[in-house]
Coordinates of C-alpha atoms in Angstrom, one line a residue:
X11 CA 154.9 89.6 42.6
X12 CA 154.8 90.9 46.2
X13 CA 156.4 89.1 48.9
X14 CA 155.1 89.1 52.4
X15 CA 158.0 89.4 55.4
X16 CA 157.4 89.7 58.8
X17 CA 157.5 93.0 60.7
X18 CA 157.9 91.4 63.8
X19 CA 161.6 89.8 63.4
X20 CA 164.5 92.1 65.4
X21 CA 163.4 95.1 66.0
X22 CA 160.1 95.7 67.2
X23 CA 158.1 98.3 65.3
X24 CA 155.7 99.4 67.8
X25 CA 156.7 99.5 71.6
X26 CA 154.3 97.1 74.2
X27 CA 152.0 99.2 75.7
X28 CA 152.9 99.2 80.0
X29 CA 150.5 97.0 82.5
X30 CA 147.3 98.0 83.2
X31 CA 148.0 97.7 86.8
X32 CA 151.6 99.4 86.6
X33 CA 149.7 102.3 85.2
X34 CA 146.7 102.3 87.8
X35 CA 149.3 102.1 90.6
X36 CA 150.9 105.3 89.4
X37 CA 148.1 106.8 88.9
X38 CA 146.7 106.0 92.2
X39 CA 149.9 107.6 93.5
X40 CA 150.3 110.3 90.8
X41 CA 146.9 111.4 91.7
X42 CA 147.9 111.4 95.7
X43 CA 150.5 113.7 95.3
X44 CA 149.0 115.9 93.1
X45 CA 145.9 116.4 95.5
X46 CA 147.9 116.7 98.5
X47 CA 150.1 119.3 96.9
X48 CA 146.8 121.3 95.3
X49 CA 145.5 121.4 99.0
X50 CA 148.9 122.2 100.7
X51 CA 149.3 125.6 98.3
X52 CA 145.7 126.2 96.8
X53 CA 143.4 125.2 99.2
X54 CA 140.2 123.2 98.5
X55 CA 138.2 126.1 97.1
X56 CA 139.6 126.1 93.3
X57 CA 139.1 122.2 92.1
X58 CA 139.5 123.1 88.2
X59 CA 143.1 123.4 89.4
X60 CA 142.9 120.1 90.7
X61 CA 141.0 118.9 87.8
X62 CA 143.9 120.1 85.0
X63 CA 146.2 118.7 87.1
X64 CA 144.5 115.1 87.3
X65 CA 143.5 115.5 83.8
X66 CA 147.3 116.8 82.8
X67 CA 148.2 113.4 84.6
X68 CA 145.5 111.2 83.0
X69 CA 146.7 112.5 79.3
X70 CA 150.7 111.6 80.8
X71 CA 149.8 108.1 81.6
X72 CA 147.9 107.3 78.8
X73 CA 151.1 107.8 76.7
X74 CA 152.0 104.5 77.6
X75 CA 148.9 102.8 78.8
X76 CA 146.5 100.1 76.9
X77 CA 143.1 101.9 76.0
X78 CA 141.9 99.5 78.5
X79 CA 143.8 101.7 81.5
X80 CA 141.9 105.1 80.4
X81 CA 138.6 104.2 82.4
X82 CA 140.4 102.9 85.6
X83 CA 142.8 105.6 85.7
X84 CA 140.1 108.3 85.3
X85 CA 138.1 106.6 88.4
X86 CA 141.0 106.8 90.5
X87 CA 142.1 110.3 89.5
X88 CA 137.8 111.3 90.2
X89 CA 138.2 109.9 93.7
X90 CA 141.5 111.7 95.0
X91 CA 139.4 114.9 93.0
X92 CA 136.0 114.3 95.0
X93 CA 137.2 113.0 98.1
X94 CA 140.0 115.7 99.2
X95 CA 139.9 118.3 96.7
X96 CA 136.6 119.3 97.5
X97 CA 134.9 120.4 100.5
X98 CA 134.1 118.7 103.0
X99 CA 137.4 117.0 102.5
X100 CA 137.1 113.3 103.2
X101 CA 133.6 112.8 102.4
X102 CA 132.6 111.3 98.5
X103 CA 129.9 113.0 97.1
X104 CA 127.7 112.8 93.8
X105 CA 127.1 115.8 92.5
X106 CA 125.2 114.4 88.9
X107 CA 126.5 117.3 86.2
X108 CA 129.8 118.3 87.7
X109 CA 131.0 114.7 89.0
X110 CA 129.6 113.1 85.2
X111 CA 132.0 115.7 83.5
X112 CA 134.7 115.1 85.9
X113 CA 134.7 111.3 84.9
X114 CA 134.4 112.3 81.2
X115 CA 137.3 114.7 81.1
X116 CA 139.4 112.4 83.4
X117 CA 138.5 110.0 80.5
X118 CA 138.9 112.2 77.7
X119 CA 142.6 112.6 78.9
X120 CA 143.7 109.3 79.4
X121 CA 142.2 108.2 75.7
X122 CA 143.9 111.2 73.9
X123 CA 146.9 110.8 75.5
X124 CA 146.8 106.8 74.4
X125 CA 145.8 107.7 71.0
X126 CA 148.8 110.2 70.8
X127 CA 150.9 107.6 71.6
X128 CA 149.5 105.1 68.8
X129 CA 149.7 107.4 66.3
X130 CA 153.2 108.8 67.1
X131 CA 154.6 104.9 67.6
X132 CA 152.9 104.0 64.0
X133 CA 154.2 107.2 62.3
X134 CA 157.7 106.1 63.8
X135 CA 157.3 102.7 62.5
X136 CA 155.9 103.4 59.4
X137 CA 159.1 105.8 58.8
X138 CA 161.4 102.2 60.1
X139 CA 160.3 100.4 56.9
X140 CA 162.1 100.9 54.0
X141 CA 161.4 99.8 50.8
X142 CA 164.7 97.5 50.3
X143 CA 163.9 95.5 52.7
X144 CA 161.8 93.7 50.2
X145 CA 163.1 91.9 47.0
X146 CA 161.9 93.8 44.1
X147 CA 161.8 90.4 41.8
X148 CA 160.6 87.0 43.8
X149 CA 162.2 85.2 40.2
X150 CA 165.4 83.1 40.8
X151 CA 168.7 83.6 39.1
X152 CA 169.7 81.1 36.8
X153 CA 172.5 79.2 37.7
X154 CA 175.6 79.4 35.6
X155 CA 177.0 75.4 34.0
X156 CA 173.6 74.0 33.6
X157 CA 172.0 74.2 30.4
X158 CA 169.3 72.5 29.2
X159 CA 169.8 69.5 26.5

């Protein structure tokens, strides 16, 4: 007979996820830094530096983000990307291959880094559960002094 327990009592098995917002604010200033830094010692001329940076960050933040956060992070790592790292600094642009693969690596990132995360956190867990945690027979044990008849 198998006997269902709970996974959730004590200990949790899988760690919560962190806010969406938390993770859109550091991104927001993840992605600030690492801009300002890729124009202070590369210049604006190399933005797949930029871009592996971002994306580097995107894949960081999705280790403990929702899969919710992967989209809204990858915007706002696309905007510090097309609005400073490239020239003309300042101005947004829409240039239809490069910005669309932009977005989908920026994307990419954040989702493999989240699905990284699951799969690591569920192998953990899975590993947590042991086997005698579970009574192997659901059958009570007779009590001794009372006999039928």
């Amino acid at each position: 007979m198998i006997e269902w327990v709970s996974l959730s009592a004590g200990v949790r098995p899988v760690p919560r996820p962190v806010a969406t917002p938390l993770v859109w604010a550091t991104a927001f200033g993840g992605a600030l830094t690492l801009v300002a830094l890729h124009i202070t010692f590369v210049g604006t001329d190399r933005p797949g530096l930029a871009l592996a940076g971002l994306s580097l960050l995107a894949g960081v933040l999705g280790l403990c983000a929702r899969f919710t956060a992967a989209p809204g992070t990858a915007v706002l790592c696309w905007l510090f990307l097309n609005g400073f790292a490239i020239p003309p600094v300042g101005t947004f642009t829409w240039a239809a291959p490069r910005d669309a693969f932009w977005l989908a690596s920026l994307c990419a990132a954040g989702l493999f880094g989240t699905v990284l995360a699951r799969l690591v956190h569920a192998r953990a867990a899975y590993r947590r559960v042991t086997p005698g945690a579970v009574p192997l027979s659901a059958e009570p044990e007779p009590e001794e002094g009372r006999g039928f008849g």
